[in-house]
Coordinates of C-alpha atoms and ligand atoms in Angstrom, one line a residue:
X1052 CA 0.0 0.0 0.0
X1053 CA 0.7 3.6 -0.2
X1054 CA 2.6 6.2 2.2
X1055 CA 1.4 4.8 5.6
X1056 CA 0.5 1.3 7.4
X1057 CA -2.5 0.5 9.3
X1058 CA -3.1 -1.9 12.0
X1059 CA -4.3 -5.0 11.2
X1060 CA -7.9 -5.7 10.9
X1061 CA -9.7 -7.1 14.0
X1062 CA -10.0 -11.2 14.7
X1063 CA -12.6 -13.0 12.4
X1064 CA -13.8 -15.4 9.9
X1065 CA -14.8 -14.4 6.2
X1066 CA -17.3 -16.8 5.0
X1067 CA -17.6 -16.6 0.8
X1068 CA -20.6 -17.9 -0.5
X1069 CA -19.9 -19.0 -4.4
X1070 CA -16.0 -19.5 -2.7
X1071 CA -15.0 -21.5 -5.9
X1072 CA -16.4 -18.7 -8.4
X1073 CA -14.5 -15.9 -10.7
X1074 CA -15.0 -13.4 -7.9
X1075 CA -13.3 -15.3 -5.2
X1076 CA -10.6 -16.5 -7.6
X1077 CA -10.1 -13.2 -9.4
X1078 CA -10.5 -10.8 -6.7
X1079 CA -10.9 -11.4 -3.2
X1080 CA -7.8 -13.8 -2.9
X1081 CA -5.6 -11.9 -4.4
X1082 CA -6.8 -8.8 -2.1
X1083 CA -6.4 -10.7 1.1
X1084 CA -3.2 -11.4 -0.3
X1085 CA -2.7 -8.1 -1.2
X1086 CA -3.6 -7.2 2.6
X1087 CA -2.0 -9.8 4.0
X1088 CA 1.5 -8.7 2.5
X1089 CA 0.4 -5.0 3.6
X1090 CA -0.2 -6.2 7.3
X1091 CA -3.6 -4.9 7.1
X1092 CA -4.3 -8.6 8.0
X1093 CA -2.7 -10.6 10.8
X1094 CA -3.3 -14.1 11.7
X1095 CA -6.6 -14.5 12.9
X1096 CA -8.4 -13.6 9.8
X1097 CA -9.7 -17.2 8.9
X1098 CA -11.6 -17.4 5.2
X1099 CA -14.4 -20.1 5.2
X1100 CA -15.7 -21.2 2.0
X1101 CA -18.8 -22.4 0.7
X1102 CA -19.6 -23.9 -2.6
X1103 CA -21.6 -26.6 -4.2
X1104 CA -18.4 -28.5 -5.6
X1105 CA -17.9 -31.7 -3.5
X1106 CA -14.8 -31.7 -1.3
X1107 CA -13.0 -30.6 2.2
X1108 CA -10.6 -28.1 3.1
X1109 CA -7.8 -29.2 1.1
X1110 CA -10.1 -28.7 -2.1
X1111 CA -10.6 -25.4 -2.0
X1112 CA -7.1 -24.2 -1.2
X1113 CA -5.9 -26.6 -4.3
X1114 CA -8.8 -25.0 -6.2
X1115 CA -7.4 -21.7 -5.6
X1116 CA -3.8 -22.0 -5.9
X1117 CA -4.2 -23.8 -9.5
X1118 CA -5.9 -20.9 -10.5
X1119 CA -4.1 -18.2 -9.1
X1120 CA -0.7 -20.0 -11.2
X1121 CA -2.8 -20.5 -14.4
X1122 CA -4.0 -17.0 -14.4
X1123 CA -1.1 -15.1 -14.4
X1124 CA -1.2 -14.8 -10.5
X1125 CA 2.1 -16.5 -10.3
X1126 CA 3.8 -13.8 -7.8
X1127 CA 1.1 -13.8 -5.8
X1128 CA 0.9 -17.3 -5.9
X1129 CA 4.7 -17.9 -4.8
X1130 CA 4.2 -14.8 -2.3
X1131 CA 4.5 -15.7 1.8
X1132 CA 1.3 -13.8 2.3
X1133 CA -0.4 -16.6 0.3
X1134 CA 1.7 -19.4 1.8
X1135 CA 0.5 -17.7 5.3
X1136 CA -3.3 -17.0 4.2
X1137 CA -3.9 -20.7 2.9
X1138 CA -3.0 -22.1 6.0
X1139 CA -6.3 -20.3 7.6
X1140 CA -8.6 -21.5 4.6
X1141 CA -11.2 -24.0 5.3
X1142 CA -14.3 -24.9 3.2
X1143 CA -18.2 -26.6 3.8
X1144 CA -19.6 -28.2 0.6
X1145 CA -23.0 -28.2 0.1
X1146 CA -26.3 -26.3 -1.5
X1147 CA -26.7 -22.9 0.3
X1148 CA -30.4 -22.8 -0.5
X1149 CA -30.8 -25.9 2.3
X1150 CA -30.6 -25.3 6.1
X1151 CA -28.1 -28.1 6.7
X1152 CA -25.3 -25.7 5.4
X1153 CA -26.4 -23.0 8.2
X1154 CA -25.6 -25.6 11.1
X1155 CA -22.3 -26.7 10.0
X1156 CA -21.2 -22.7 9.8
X1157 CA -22.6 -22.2 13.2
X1158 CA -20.9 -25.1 14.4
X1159 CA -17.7 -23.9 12.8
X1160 CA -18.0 -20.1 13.8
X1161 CA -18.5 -21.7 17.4
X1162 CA -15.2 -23.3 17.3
X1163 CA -13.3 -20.2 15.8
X1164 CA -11.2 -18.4 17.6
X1165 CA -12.8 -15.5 17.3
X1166 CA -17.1 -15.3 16.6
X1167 CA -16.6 -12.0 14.5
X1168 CA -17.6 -12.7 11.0
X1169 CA -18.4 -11.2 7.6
X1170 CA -20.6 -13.2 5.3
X1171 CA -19.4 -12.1 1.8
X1172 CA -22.1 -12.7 -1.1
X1173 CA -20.1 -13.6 -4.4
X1174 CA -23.0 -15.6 -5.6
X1175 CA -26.1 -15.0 -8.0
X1176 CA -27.9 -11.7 -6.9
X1177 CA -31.7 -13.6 -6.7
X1178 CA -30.3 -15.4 -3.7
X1179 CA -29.4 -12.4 -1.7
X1180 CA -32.6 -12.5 0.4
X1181 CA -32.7 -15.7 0.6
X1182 CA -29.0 -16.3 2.3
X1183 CA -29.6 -14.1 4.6
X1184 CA -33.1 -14.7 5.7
X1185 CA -31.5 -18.7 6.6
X1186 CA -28.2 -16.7 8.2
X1187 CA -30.7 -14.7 10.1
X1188 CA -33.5 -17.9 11.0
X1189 CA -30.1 -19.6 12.1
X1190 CA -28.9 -17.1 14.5
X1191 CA -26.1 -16.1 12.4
X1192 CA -26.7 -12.7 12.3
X1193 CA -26.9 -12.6 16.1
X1194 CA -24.5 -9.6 17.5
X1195 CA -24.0 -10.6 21.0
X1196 CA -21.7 -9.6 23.4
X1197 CA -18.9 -7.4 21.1
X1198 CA -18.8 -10.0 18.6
X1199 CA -19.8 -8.5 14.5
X1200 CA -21.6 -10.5 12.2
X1201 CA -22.1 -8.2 9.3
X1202 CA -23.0 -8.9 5.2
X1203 CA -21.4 -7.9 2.0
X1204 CA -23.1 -7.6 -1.0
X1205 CA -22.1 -7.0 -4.3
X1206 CA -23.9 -5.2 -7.2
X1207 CA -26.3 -5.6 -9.1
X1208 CA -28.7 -4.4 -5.9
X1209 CA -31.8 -4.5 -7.8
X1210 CA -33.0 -4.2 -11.7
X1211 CA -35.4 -1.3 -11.4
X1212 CA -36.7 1.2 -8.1
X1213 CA -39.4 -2.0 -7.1
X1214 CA -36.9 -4.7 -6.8
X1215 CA -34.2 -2.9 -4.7
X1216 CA -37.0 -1.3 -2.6
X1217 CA -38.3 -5.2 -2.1
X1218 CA -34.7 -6.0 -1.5
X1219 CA -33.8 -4.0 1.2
X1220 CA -36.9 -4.8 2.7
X1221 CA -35.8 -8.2 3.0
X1222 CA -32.5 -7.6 4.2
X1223 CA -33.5 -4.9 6.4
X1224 CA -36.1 -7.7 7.7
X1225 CA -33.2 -10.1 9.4
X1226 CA -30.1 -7.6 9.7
X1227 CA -29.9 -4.2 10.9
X1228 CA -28.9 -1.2 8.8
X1229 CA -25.1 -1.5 10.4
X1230 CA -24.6 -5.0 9.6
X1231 CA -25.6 -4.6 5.7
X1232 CA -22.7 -3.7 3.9
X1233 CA -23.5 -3.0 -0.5
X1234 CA -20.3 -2.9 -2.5
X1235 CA -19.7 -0.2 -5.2
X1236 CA -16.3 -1.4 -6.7
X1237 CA -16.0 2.2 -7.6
X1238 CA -15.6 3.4 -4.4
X1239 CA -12.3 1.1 -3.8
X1240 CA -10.4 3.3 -6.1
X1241 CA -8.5 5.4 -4.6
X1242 CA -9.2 8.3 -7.5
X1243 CA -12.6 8.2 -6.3
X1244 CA -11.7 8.3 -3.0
X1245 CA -9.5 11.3 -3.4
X1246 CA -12.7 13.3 -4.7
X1247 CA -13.2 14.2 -1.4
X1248 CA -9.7 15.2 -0.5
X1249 CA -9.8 17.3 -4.1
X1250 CA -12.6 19.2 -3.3
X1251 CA -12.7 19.6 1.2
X1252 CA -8.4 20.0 1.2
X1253 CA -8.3 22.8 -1.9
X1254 CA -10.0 26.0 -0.9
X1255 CA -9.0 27.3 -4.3
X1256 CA -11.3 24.4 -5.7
X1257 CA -14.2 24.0 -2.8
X1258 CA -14.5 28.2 -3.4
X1259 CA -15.7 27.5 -7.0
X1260 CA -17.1 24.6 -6.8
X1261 CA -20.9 25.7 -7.3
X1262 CA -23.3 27.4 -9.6
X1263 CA -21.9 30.6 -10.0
X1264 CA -18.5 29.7 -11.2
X1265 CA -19.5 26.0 -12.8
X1266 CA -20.7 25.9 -16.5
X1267 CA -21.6 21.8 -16.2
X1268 CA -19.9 18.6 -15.1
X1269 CA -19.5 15.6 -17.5
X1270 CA -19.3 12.0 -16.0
X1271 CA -17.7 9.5 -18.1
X1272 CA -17.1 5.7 -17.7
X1273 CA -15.4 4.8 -21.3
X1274 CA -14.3 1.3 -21.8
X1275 CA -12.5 -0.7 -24.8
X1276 CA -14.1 -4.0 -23.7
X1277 CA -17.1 -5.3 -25.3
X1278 CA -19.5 -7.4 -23.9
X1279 CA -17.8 -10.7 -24.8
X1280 CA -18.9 -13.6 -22.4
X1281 CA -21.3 -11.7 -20.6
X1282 CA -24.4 -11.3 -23.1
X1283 CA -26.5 -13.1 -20.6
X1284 CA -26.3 -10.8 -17.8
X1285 CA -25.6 -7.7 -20.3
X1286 CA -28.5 -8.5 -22.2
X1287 CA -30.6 -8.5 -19.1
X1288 CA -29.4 -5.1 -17.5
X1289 CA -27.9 -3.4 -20.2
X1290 CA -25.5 -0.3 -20.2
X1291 CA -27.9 2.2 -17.9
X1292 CA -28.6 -0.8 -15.2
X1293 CA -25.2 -1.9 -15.2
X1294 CA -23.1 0.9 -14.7
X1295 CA -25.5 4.5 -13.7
X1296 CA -27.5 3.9 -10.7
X1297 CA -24.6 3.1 -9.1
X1298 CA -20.9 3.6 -10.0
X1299 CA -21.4 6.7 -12.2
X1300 CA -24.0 8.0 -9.4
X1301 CA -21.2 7.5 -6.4
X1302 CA -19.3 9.8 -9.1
X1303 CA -21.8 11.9 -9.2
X1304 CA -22.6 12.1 -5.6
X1305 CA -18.7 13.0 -4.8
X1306 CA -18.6 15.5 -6.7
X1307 CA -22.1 17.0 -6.1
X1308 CA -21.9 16.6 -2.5
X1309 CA -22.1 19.2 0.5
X1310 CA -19.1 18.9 3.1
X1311 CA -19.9 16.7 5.7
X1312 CA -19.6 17.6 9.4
X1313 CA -17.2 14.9 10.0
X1314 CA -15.5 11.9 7.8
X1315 CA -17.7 9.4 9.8
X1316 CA -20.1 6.8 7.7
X1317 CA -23.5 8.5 8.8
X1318 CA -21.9 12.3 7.9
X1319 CA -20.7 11.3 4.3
X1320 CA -23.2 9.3 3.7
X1321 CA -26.1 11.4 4.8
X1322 CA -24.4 14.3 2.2
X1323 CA -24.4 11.6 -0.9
X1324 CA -27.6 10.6 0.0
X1325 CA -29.2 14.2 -0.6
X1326 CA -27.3 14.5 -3.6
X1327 CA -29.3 11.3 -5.2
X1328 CA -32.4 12.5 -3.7
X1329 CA -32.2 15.6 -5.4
X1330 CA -31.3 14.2 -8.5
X1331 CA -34.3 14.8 -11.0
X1332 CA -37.1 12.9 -11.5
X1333 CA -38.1 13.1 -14.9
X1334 CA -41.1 12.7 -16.9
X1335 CA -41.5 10.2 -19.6
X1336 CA -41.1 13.1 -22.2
X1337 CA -38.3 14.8 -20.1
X1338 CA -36.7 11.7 -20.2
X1339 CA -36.6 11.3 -24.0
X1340 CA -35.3 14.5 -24.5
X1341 CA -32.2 14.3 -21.8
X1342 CA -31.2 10.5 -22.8
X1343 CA -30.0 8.7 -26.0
X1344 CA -28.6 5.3 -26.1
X1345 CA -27.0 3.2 -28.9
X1346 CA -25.2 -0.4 -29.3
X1347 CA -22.1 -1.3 -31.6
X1348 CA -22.3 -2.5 -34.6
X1349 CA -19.7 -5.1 -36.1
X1350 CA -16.2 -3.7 -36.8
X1351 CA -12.5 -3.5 -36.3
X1352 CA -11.4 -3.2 -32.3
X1353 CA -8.0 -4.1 -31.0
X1354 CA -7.0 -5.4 -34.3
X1355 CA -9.8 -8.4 -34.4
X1356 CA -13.2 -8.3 -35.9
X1357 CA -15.4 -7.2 -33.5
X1358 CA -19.6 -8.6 -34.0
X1359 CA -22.4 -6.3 -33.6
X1360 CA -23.8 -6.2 -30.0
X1361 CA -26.8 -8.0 -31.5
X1362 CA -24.6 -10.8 -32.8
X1363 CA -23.0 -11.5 -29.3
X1364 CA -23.2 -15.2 -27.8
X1365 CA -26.2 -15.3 -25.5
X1366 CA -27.6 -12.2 -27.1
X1367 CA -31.0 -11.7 -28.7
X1368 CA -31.0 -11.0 -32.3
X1369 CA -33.3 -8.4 -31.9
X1370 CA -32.4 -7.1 -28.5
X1371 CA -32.9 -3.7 -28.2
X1372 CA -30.5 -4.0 -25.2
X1373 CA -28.1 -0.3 -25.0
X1374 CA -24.3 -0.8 -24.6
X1375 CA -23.9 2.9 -24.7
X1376 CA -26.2 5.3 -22.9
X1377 CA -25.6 9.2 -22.5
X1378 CA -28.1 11.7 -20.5
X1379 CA -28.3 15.4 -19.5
X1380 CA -29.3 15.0 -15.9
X1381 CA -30.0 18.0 -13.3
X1382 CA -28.9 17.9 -9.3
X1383 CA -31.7 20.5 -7.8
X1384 CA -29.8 22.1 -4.9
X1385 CA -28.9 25.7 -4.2
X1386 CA -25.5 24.7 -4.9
X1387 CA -25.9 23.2 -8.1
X1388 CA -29.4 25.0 -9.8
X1389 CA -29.0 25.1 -13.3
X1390 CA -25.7 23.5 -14.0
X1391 CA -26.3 20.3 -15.9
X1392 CA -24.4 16.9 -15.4
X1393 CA -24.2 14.7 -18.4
X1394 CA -23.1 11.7 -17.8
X1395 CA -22.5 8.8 -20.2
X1396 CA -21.0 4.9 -20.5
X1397 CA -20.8 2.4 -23.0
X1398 CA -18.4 -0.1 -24.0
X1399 CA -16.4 -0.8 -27.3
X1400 CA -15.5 2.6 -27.2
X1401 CA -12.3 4.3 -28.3
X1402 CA -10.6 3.9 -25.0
X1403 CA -10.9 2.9 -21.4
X1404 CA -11.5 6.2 -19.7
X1405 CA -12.9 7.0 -16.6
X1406 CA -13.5 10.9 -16.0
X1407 CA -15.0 13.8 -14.5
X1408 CA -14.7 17.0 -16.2
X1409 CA -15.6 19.9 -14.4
X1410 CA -16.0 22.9 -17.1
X1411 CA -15.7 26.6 -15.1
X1412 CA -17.7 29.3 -16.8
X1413 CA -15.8 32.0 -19.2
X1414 CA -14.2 34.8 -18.1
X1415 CA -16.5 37.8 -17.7
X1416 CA -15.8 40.5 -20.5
X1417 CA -11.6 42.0 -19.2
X1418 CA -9.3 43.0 -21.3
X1419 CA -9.7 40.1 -23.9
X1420 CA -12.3 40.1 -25.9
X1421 CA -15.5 38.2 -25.0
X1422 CA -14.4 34.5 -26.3
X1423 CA -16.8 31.5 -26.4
X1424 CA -15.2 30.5 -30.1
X1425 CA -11.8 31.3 -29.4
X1426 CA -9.7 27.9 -29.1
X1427 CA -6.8 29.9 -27.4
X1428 CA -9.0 31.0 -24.7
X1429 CA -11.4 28.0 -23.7
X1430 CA -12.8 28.0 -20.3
X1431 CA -10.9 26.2 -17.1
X1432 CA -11.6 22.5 -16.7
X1433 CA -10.4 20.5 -13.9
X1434 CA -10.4 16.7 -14.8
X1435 CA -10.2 14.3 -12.5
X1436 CA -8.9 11.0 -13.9
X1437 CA -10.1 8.2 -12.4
X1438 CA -8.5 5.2 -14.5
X1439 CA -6.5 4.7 -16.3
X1440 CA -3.4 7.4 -15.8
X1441 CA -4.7 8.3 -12.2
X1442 CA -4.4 11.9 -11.6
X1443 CA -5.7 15.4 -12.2
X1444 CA -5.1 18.0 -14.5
X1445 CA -5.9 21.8 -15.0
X1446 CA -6.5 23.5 -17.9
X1447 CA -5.6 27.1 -17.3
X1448 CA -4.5 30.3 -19.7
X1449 CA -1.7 31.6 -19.7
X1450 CA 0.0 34.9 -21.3
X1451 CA 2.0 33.0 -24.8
X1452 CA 5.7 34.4 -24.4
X1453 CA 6.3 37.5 -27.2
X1454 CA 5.2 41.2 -27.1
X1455 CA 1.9 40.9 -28.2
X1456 CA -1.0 39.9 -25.6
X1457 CA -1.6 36.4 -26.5
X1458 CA -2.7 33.6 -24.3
X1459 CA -2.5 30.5 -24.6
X1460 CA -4.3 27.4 -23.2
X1461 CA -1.9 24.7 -20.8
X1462 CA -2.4 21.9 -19.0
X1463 CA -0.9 21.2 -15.4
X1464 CA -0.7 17.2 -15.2
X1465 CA -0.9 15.3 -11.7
X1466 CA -0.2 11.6 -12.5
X1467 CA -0.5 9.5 -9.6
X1468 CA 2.2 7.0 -10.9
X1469 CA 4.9 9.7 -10.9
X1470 CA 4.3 9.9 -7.2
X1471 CA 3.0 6.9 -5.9
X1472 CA 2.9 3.4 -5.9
X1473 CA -1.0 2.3 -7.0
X1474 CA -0.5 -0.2 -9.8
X1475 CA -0.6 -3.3 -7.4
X1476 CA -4.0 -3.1 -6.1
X1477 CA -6.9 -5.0 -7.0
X1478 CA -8.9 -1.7 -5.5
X1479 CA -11.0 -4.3 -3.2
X1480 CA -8.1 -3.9 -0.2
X1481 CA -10.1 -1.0 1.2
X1482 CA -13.7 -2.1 0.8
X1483 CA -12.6 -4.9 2.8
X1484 CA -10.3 -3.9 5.2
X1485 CA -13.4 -1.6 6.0
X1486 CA -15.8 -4.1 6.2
X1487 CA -13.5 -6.0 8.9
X1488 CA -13.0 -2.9 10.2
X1489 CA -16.8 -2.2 10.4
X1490 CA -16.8 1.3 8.7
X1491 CA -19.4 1.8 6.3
X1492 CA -18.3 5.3 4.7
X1493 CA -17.1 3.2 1.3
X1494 CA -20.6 1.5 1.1
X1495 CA -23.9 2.4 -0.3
X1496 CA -27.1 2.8 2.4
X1497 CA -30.7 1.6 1.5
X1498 CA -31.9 5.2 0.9
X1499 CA -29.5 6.3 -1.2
X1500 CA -29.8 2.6 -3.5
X1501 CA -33.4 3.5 -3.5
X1502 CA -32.7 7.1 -4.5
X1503 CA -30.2 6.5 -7.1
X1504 CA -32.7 4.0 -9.2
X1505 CA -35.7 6.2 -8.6
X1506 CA -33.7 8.7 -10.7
X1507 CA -33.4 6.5 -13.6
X1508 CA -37.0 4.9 -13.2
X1509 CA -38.3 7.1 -15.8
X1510 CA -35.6 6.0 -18.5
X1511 CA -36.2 2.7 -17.8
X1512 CA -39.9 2.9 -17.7
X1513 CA -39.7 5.1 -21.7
X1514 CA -37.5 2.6 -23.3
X1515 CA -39.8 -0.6 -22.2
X1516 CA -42.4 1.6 -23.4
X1517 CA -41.3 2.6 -26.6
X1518 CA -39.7 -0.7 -28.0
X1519 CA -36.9 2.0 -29.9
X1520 CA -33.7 0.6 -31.0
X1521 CA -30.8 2.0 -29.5
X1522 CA -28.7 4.2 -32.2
X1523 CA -25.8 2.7 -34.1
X1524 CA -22.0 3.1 -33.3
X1525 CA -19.1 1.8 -34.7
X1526 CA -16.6 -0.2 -32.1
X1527 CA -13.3 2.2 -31.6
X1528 CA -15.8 5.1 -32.0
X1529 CA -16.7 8.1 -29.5
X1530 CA -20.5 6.3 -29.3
X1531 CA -23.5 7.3 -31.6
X1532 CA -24.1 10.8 -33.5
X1533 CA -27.2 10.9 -30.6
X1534 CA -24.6 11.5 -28.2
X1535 CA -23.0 14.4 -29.9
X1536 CA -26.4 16.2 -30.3
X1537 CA -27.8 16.4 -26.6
X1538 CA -24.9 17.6 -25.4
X1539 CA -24.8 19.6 -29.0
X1540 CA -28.2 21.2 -28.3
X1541 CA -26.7 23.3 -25.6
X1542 CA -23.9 24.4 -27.7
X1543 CA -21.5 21.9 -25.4
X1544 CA -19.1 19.3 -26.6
X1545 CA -17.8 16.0 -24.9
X1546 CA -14.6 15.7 -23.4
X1547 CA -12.2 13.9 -26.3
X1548 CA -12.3 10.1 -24.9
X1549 CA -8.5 8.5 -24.3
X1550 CA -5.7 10.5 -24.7
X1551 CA -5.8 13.4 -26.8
Ligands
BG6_2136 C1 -19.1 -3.6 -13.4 C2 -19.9 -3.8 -14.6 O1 -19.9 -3.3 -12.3 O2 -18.1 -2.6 -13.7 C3 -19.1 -4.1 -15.9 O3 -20.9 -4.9 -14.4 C4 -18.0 -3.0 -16.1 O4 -19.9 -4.2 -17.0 C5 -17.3 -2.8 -14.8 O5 -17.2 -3.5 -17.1 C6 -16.3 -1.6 -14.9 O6 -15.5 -1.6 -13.8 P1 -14.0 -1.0 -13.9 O7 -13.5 -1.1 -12.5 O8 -13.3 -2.0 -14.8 O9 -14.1 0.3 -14.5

């Protein structure tokens, strides 16, 4: 880890559900590795898995330390930390749907050294309620005496405003409010994390940072990738399910947010949360004026042939699925009154590029001419990187050097990786170093879940309505012509996507 240590998290057992999946293999083992090697972990974290594939103890560690070395994992592999951590893995087969499972975790957790435990979700979401109405019927979710027993969930929470409301209902049913822990990978990163720092440590940012000096904000998840394996679920949930709601909206709520009284969970998370309340609710023919949406067609990407979104494995020929989605959104707050946020994602795109752009408003009439058009006097953006290149940069004007009164737009560059050391990081060692730790800043509440999918609601609601077809766009490409045009209408352009 980065610039300073931390003690190591508090005595417990980690229980996976879905412990032989891709999750587990891909991320969570190589984070507790990743903590283990940073101390954030010390010898009485135990990991018990549970999985449907037949076998003991020794299984699962095998299971994992094949696929860590056939997955170019080899270093962490070989590493002590994992030679260390797979000494405290242990592992129940059996169907998690049944009660039988339950008993033999509770007899387990009543022979740990320790009663604390987290109960990590890296299963199917449609069995979230049901997991932890059985950890709850079996007294797992008992807190008793000083000893945590707390849940992690990962996304998708939810496909629509009914479905997470009935959610939550049924997890707020068998576990308290401070035991439900929902995961927003996003807010691992530490670029997303530093946000916060960006805007409460700066006063020369924080003083600007509203109305009268903001012209709009642009949100931006880019990525090269297409949908490959995934047309099952992507087909199901599509770009604005999969990726607004929640990552781009804990973007959002960052940067739209008012200071918080303290950097405790309630305080930052009561500030997000009005944020995403105040988030517009549109009508059905609001929303079809401040939203456009396309898929990719078949094409050249990374030197292959790329198929049309339609022509994916697992994809319906005549899905009218969107793997891009752009919209003009509005945050109604004192603060932020008038000053749009577009935000847009898709994939197949011309680079991987994650972004906020803040765009200040023009100099008032001075001594250079009044300059909307002028290229050599554009208006001051901060842009906060958020993958990949972490950093931020400043687009400022300066006076060009000669003896006549030219400016001249520049650009000062903060790149994380000319400063620190953040390339190792699977961006999961906080989320669950905070879970152990039982902080729930890093995680999303029930309110603000609900809040951030009764925003998009009325998009949803138009395009089962309408049966349109999202708009054509060729893989490599900035996304569809659509795009361009509703940020167009207001005489705006996007933020050039990859490097310049
Ligand atoms: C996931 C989405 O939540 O986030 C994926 O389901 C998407 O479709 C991914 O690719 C993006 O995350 P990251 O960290 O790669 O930007």
């Amino acid at each position: 880890m980065t610039g300073f240590t931390v003690p190591p998290a508090p005595p417990l057992t980690l229980v996976i559900f879905g412990a032989t999946g891709d999750l587990t293999r891909r991320l969570l083992m190589p984070t507790l590795i990743n903590m283990t090697k940073a101390g954030m972990l010390g010898d009485d974290l135990h990991v018990l898995g549970v999985s449907i594939e037949p076998g003991g103890d020794e299984f699962l560690v095998k299971h994992l330390d094949t696929f860590l070395a056939a997955n170019g994992m080899e270093q962490a592999q070989q590493s002590d930390a994992w030679q260390r951590l797979k000494t405290r893995i242990s592992y129940i087969s059996g169907d998690f749907t049944q009660g039988a499972i339950y008993q033999e975790i509770s007899r387990r957790l009543q022979h740990a050294s320790s009663a604390n435990a987290a109960f990590y979700f890296a299963v199917q979401p449609r069995f979230f309620g049901d997991i932890t109405s059985r950890l709850a019927e079996h007294g797992l979710l008992d807190e008793t005496a000083g000893v945590f027993r707390r849940i992690a969930i990962e996304k998708p929470f939810g496909h629509d405003l009914a479905s997470a409301q009935m959610l939550n209902a049924t997890l707020l049913h068998s576990a308290d409010e401070s035991q439900v822990y929902r995961i927003d990978h996003f807010l691992g990163k530490e670029t997303v994390q530093n946000i916060m720092t960006t805007r409460f440590a700066n006063m020369m940012i924080e003083a600007l940072w509203n109305n009268n000096y903001v012209d709009h904000v642009q949100i931006t998840a880019a990525e090269f990738v297409d949908v490959g394996t995934r047309g099952k679920f992507y087909d199901a949930t599509g770009a604005l399910r999969d990726m607004v709601p929640n990552h781009l909206f804990q973007l959002l709520a960052m940067v739209a947010m008012e200071p918080p009284n303290s950097f405790d969970a309630e305080s930052v998370r009561n500030e997000k949360g009005k944020v995403l309340k105040a988030l517009r609710h549109y009508s059905q023919e609001e929303a079809a004026k401040n939203a456009v949406r396309g898929a990719y067609t078949a094409g050249p990407l990374d030197g292959k042939d790329l198929p049309a979104y339609t022509e994916t494995k697992d994809v319906a020929p005549d899905s009218n699925t969107e793997t891009y989605v752009a919209l003009k959104l509005y945050v109604d707050t004192w603060r932020w009154a008038g000053v749009p946020f577009y935000l847009r994602t898709g994939k197949a795109l011309r680079a991987r590029d994650t972004e906020v752009v803040i765009t200040f408003r023009q100099v008032p009439f001075a001594q250079f001419p009044r300059a909307p058009s002028r290229p050599d006097l554009p208006p001051n953006k901060l842009i906060i990187q958020v993958q990949p290149n972490e950093g931020l940069q400043m687009g400022i004007s300066i006076k060009s050097p000669g003896l006549v009164l030219k400016t001249a737009p520049i650009e000062l560059d903060f790149r994380y990786a000319d400063h620190f050391d953040i390339g190792h990081q699977t961006g999961y060692e906080s989320l669950l170093y905070e879970l152990f730790l039982g902080d729930q800043t890093l995680f999303q509440r029930a309110d603000s879940i609900e809040a951030g999918w009764a925003a998009v609601q009325p998009f949803i609601d138009l395009w089962a309505a309408d049966g349109s077809k999202p708009d054509p766009y060729a893989p490599g490409s900035m996304g569809p012509a659509c795009a361009d045009e509703l940020i167009g209408r207001d005489g705006r352009v996007w933020h050039q996507i990859g490097d310049d």
